[in-house]
Coordinates of C-alpha atoms and ligand atoms in Angstrom, one line a residue:
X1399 CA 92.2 177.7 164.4
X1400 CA 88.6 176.2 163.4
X1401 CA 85.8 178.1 164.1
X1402 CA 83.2 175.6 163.3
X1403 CA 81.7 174.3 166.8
X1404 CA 82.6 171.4 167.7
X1405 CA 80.0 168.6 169.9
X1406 CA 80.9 165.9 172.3
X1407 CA 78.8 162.9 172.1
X1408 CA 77.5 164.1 175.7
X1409 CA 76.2 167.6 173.9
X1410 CA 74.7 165.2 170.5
X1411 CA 72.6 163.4 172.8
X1412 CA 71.4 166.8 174.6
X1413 CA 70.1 167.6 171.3
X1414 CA 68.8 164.7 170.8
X1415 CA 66.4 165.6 173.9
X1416 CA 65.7 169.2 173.0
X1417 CA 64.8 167.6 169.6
X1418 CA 62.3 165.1 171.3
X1419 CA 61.2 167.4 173.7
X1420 CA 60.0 170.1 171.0
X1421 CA 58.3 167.6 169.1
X1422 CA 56.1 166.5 172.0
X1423 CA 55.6 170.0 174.2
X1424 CA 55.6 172.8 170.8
X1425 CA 52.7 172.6 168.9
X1426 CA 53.9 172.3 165.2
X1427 CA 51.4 175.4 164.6
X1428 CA 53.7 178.0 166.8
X1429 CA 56.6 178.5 163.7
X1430 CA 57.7 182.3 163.2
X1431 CA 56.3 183.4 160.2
X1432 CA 58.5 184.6 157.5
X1433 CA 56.5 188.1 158.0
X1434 CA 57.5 187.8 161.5
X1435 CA 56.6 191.3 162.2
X1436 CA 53.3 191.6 160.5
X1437 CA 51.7 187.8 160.4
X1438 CA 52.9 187.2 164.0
X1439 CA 49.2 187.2 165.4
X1440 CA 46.7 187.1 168.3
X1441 CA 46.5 183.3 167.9
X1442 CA 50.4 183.3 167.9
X1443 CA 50.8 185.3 170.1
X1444 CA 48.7 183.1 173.3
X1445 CA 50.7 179.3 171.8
X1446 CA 53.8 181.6 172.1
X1447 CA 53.1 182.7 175.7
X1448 CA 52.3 179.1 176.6
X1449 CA 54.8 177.7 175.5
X1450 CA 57.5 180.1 176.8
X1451 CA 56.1 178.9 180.3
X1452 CA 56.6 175.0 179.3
X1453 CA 60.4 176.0 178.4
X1454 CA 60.6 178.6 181.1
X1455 CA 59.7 175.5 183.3
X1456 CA 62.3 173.3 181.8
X1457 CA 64.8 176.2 181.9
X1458 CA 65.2 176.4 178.3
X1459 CA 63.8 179.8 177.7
X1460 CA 67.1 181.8 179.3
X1461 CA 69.3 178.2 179.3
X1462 CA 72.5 180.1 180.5
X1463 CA 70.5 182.1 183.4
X1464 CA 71.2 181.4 187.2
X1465 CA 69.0 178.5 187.8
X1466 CA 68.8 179.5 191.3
X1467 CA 66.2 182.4 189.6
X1468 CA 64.4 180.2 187.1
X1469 CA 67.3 180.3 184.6
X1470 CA 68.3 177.1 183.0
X1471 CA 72.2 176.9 185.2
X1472 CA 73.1 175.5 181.5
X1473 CA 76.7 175.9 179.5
X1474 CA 77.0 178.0 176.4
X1475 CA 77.3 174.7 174.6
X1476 CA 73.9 173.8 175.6
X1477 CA 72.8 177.4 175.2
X1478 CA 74.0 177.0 171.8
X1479 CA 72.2 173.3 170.9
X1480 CA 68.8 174.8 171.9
X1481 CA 69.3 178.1 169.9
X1482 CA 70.4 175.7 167.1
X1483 CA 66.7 173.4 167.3
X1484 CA 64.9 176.7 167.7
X1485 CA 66.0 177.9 164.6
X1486 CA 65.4 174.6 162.9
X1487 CA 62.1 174.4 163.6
X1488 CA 61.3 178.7 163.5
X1489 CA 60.2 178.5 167.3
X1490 CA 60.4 182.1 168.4
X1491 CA 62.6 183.3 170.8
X1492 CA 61.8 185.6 173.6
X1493 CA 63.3 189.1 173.7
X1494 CA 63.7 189.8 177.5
X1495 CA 66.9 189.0 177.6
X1496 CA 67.9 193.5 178.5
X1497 CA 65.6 193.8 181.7
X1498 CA 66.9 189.9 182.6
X1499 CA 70.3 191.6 182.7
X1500 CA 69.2 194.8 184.0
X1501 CA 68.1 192.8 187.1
X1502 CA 70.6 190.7 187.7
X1503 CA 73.5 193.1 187.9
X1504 CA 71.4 196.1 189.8
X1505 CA 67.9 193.9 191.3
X1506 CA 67.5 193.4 195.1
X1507 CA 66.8 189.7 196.2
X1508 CA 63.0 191.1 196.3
X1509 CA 63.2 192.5 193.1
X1510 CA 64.8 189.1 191.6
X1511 CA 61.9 187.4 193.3
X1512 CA 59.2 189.7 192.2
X1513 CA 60.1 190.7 188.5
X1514 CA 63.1 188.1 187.4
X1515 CA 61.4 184.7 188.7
X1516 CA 58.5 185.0 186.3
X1517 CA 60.3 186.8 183.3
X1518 CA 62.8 183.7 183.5
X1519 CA 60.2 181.2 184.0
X1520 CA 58.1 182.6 180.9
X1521 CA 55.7 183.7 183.0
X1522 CA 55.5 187.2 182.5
X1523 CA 56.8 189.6 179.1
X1524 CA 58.0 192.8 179.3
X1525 CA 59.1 195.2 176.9
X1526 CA 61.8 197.8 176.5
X1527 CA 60.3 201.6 176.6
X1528 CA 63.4 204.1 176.4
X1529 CA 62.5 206.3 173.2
X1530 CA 60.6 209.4 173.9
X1531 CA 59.3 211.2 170.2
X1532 CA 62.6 213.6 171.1
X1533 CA 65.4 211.6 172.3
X1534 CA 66.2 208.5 171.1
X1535 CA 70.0 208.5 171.0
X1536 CA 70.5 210.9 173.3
X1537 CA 68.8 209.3 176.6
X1538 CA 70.1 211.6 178.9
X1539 CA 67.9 214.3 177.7
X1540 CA 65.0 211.9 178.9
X1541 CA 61.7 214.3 179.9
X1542 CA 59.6 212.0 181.0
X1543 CA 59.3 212.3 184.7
X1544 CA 58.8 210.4 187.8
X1545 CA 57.9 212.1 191.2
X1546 CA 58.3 210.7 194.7
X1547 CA 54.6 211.0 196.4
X1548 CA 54.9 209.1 200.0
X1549 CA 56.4 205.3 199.0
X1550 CA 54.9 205.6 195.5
X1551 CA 56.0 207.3 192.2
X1552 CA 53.5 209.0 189.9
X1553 CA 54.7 208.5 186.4
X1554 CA 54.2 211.3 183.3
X1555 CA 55.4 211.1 179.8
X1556 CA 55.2 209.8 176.2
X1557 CA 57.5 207.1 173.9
X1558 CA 57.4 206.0 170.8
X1559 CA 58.7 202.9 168.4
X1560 CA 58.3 200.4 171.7
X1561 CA 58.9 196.7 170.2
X1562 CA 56.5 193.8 171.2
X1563 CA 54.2 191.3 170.2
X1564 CA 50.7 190.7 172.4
X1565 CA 50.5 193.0 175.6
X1566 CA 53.4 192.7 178.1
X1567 CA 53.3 191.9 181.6
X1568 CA 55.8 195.0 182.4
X1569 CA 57.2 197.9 180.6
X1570 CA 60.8 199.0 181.7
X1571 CA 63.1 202.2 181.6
X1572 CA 64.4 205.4 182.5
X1573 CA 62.4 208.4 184.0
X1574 CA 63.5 211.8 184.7
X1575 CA 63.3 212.1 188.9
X1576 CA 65.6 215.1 189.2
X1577 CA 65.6 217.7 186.8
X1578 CA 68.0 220.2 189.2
X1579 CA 70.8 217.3 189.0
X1580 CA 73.6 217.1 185.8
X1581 CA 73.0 214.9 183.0
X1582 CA 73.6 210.7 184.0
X1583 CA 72.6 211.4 187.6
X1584 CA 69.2 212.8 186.9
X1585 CA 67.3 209.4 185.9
X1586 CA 65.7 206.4 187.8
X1587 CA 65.1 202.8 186.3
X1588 CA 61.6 201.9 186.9
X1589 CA 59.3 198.8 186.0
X1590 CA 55.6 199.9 185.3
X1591 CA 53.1 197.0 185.7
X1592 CA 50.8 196.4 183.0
X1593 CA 48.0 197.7 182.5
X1594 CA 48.4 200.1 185.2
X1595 CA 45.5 203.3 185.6
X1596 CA 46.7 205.8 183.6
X1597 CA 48.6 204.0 181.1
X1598 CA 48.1 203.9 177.3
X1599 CA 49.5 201.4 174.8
X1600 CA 48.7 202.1 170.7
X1601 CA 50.2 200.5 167.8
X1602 CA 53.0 202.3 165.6
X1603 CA 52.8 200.9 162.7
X1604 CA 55.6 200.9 160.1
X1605 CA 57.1 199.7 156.8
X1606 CA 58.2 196.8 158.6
X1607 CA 55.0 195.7 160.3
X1608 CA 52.9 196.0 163.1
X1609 CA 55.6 195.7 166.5
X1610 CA 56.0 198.9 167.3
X1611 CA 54.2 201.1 169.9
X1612 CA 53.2 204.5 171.3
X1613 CA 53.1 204.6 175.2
X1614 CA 51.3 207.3 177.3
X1615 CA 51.8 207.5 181.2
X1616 CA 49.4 209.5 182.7
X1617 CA 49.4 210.0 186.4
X1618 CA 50.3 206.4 186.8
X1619 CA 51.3 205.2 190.1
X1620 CA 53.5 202.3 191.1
X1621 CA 55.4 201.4 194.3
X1622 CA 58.6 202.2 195.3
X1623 CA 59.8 198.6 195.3
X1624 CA 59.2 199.3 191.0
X1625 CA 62.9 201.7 191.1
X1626 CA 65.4 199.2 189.8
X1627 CA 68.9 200.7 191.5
X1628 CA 68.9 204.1 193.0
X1629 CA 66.8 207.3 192.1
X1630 CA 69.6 209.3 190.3
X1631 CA 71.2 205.4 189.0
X1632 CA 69.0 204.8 186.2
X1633 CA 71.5 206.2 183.4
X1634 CA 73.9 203.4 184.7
X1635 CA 71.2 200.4 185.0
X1636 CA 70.0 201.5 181.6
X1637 CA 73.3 201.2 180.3
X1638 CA 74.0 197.1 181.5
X1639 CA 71.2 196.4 179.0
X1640 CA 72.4 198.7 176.2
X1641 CA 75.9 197.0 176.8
X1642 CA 74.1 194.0 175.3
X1643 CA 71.9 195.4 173.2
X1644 CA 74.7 197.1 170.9
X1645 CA 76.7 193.6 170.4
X1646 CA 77.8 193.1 173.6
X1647 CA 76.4 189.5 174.2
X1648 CA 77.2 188.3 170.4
X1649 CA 75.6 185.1 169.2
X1650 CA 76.2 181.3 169.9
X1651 CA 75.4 180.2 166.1
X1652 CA 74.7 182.9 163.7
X1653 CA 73.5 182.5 160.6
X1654 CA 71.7 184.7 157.8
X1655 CA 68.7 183.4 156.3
X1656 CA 69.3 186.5 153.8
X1657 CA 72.2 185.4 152.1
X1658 CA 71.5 181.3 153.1
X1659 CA 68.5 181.9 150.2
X1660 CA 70.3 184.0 147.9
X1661 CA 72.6 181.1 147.4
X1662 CA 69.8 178.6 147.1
X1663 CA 68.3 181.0 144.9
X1664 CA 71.5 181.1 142.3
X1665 CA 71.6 177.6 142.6
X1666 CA 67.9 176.6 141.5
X1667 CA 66.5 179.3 139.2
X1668 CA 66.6 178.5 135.5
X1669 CA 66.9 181.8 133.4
X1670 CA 66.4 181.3 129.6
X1671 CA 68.5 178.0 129.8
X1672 CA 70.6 178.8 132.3
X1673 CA 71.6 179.3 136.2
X1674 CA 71.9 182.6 137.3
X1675 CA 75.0 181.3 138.6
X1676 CA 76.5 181.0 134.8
X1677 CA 76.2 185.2 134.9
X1678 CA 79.8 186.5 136.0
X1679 CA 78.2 189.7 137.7
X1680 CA 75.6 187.8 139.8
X1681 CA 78.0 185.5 140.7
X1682 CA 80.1 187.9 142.1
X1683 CA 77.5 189.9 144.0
X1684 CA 76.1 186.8 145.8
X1685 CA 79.7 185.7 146.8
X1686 CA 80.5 189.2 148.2
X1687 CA 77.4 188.7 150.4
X1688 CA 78.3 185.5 150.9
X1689 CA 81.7 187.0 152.2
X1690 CA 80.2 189.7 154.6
X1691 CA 77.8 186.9 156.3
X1692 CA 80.8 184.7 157.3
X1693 CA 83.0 187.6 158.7
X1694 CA 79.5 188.8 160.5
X1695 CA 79.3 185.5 161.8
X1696 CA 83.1 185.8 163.3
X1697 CA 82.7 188.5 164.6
X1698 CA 79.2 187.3 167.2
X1699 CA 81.2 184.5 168.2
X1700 CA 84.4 185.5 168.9
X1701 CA 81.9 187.8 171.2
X1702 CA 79.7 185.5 172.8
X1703 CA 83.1 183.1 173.2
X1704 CA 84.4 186.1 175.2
X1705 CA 81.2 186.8 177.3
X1706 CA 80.7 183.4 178.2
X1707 CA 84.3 183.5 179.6
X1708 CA 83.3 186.4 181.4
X1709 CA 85.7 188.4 179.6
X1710 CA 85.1 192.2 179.4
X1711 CA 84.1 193.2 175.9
X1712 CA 85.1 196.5 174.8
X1713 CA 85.0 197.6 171.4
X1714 CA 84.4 194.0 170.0
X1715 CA 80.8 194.3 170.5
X1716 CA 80.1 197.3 168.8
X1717 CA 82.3 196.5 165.8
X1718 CA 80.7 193.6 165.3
X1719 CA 76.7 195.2 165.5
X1720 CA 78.0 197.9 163.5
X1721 CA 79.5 195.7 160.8
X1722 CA 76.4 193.9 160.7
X1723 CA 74.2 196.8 160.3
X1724 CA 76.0 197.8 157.2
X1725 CA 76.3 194.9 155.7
X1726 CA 72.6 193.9 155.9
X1727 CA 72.0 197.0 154.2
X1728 CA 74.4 196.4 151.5
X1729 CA 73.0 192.6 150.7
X1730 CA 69.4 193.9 150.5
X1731 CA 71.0 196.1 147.4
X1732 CA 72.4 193.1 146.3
X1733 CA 69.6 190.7 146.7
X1734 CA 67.9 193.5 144.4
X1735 CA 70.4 192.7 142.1
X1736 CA 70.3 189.5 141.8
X1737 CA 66.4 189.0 142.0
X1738 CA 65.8 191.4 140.3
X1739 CA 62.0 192.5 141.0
X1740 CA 61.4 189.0 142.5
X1741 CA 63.1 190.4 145.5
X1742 CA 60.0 193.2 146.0
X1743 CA 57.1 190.4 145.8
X1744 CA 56.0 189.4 149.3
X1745 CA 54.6 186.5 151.3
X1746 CA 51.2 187.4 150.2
X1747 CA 52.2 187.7 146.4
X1748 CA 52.2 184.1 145.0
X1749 CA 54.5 184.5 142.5
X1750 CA 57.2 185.3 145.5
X1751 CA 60.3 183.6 145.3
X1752 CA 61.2 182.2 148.6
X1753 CA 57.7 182.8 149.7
X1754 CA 58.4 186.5 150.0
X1755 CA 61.8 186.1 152.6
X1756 CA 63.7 188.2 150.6
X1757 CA 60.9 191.2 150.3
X1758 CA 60.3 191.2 154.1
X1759 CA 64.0 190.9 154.7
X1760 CA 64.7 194.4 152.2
X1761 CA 61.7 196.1 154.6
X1762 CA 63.9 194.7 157.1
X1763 CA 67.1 196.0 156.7
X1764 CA 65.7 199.5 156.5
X1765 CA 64.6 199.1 160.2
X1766 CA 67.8 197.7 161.4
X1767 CA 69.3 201.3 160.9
X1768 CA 67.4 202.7 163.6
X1769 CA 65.7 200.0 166.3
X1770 CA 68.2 199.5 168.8
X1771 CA 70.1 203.1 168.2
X1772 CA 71.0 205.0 164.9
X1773 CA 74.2 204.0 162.7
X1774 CA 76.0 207.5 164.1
X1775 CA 75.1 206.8 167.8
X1776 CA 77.5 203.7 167.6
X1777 CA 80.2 204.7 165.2
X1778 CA 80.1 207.4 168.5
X1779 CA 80.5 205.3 170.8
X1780 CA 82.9 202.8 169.0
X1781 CA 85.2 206.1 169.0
X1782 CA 85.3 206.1 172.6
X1783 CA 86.0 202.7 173.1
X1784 CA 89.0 202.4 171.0
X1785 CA 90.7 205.7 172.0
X1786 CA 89.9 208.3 169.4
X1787 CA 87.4 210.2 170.5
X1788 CA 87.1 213.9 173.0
X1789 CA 86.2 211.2 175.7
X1790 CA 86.6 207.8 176.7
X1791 CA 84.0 204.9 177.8
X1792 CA 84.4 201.7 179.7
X1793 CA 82.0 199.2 179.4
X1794 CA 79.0 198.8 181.5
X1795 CA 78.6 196.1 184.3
X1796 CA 76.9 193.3 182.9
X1797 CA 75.7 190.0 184.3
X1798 CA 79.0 188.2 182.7
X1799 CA 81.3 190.6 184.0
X1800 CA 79.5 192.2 187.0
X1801 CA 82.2 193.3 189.9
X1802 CA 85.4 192.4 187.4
X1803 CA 85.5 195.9 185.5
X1804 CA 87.9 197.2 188.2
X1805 CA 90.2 194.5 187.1
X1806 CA 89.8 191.2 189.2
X1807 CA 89.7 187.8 187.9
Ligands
FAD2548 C1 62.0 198.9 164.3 C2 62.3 199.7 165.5 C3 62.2 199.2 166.8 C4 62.5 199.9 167.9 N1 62.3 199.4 169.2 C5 62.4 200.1 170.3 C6 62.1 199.6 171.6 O1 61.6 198.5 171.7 N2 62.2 200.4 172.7 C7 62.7 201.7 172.5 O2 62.8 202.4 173.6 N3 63.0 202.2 171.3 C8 62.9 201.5 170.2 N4 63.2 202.0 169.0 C9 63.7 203.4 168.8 C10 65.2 203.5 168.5 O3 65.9 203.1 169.7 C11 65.4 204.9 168.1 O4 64.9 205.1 166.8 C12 66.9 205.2 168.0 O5 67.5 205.2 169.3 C13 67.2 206.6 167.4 O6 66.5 207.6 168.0 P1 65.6 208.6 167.2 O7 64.7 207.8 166.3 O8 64.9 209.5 168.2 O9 66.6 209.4 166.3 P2 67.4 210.7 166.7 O10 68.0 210.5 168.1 O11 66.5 211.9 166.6 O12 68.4 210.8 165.6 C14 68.1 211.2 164.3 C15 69.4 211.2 163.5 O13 70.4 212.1 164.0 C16 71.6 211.4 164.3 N5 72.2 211.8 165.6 C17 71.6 212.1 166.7 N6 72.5 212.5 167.6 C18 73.7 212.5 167.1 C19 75.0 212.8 167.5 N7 75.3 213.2 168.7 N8 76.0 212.6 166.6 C20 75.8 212.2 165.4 N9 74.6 211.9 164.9 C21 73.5 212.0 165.7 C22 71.2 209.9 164.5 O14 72.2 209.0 164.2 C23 70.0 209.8 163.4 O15 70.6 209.6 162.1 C24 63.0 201.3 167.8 C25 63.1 201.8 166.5 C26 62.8 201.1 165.4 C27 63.0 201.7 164.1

């Protein structure tokens, strides 16, 4: 079998248009910096947002969304051409792709209206807020709390390490709203409008850069048309977007701009006469990298193959996050290797190699062991989902497989 995708001529001439398209509608100054998490400024961060609403309007921002919502309606081929010319030309992507999920599989038609129309258009941002400074893996012991007052809730609590760039629109996750009832039926799903009274937002920041945020609800008050599923539900709408969020969405076109420059790298540097690539023991440490990307990059699209079939994905997911997680973390040690202390100079230094990639990407790789869940968490639930665990776990609903779990085809 060959993995490599495979156009028709119909697809080469969609690119074609997504190519022309950028050219004209992206300014050429909106490209990711390679400190993506540090550089990614205020100026950035307004030709971002207007731009997401010129794709959002073309349906190019969530291409493989129900158009019916302000999604593109488009095939994973498509899906996959666009993620393709972003990546050519560093356009960043958005990241609302949980709470998208989140309200398709558990919204009402108001709620779709209300929160998904303008998160799909590009229209509004949101970002994820789950982690309180106590419980990150463990979400069920959430503290934060929500309390019914007439059709409102009034909203109390803290989190920490909350990802995003500018200020979003909406934040979005679980409260605690009954602290009598057993653990995964005491939690509600809500959506906080920002700014709201009452709510605080202060920057985090660490090694990595400047993303991450403190968030302090005071006393805020939202509507009751804000609760995403029902009050004791919000374990299980939390759970449609964590589905995806631990590898359960895989990736169209992956590719590692880690180990893509490590080989560039061995190919162009001149070391007292020679390539690096002449050295036996560098050789080998770049093609073991080289190694782990590829099977990596099986892995996301055997997944994303499998969610675009709306098959369910079980353990596949996970594996493949997992695996990746790892693996990153063993290539920064052999980038180190290789580079030797070129790999420590960053964008800023101008002596960087690679104008600093492969510095931001060791800070990096640090980070990926913890955003998104810890190593342990997922080993965990990997356990469950291939049998050899004290307990067992099906996956959550998501929009692929939505109302199929109990079987049907
Ligand atoms: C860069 C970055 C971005 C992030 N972005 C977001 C975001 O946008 N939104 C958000 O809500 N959160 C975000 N987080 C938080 C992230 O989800 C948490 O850090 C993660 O869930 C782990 O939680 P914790 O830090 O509280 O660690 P803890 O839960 O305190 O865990 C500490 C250690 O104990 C281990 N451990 C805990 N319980 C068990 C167990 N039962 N079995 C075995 N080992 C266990 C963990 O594996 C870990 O090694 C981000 C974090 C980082 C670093």
């Amino acid at each position: 079998m060959d993995f490599e995708q495979k156009y028709t001529d119909d697809q080469e001439r969609f690119r074609k248009d997504v190519q022309d398209w950028l050219k004209t509608n992206i300014p050429e100054e909106l490209k990711e910096p390679v400190d993506r998490r540090a550089d990614f400024n205020e100026d950035l961060v307004k030709l971002w947002r207007a731009a997401s609403k010129k794709l959002g309007a073309k349906g190019w921002l969530h291409p493989t969304s129900p158009k019916q919502y302000g999604g593109g309606g488009l095939s994973a081929a498509h899906d996959t051409i666009i993620h393709e010319e972003f990546n050519r030309h560093r356009i960043p992507r958005r990241e609302d792709g949980l709470i998208i999920a989140n309200l398709l599989v558990w919204g009402t038609e108001q709620q779709k209206q209300k929160f998904l129309v303008p998160l799909l258009k590009g229209e509004k941002t949101s970002w994820q807020k789950s982690t309180e400074p106590h419980s990150g893996s463990d979400l069920a012991s959430y503290e934060s709390t929500a309390v019914q007052d007439g059709d409102d809730w009034v909203l109390n609590g803290s989190n920490v390490f909350i990802s995003g760039r500018g200020i979003p629109d909406f934040l979005w996750g679980p409260m605690l709203t009954d602290k009598s009832a057993p653990r995964h039926r005491n939690l509600g799903f809500f959506i906080i409008p920002c700014p709201s009274d009452g709510l605080t937002i202060t920057t985090m920041p660490l090694i990595n850069g400047n993303e991450q945020h403190f968030i302090y609800l005071d006393n805020v008050r939202i509507s009751g048309d804000h609760l995403i599923g029902g009050d004791h539900q919000g374990w299980q709408v939390a759970n449609t977007g964590l589905e995806l969020e631990h590898g359960g969405q895989g990736a169209a076109f992956p590719s590692d701009s880690v180990v893509e420059t490590l080989v560039d790298y061995m190919r162009g540097q001149k070391r007292v006469g020679q390539t690096p690539a002449g050295d036996p023991v560098l050789q080998e440490e770049t093609v073991q990298a080289y190694i782990e990307a590829h099977l990596h990059g099986l892995f996301l699209k055997r997944t994303y193959d499998m969610y675009q079939k709306r098959v369910v994905v079980g353990w596949e997911g996970g594996c493949g996050a997992l695996y990746g997680r790892h693996y990153g973390l063993r290539n920064a040690g052999r980038v180190r290797d290789v580079m030797g202390m070129g790999a420590m100079l960053g964008p800023k230094d101008p002596l960087a190699p690679l104008e600093g990639l492969q510095e931001v990407e060791q800070r990096n790789s640090l980070q990926h062991m913890h955003g998104a869940g810890s190593l342990n968490i997922a080993k965990v639930t990997l356990a469950r989902r291939i049998g050899i665990s004290r307990t067992k776990e099906r996956p959550a609903p998501t929009p692929a497989t939505a109302g199929r779990l109990s079987g049907d085809t």
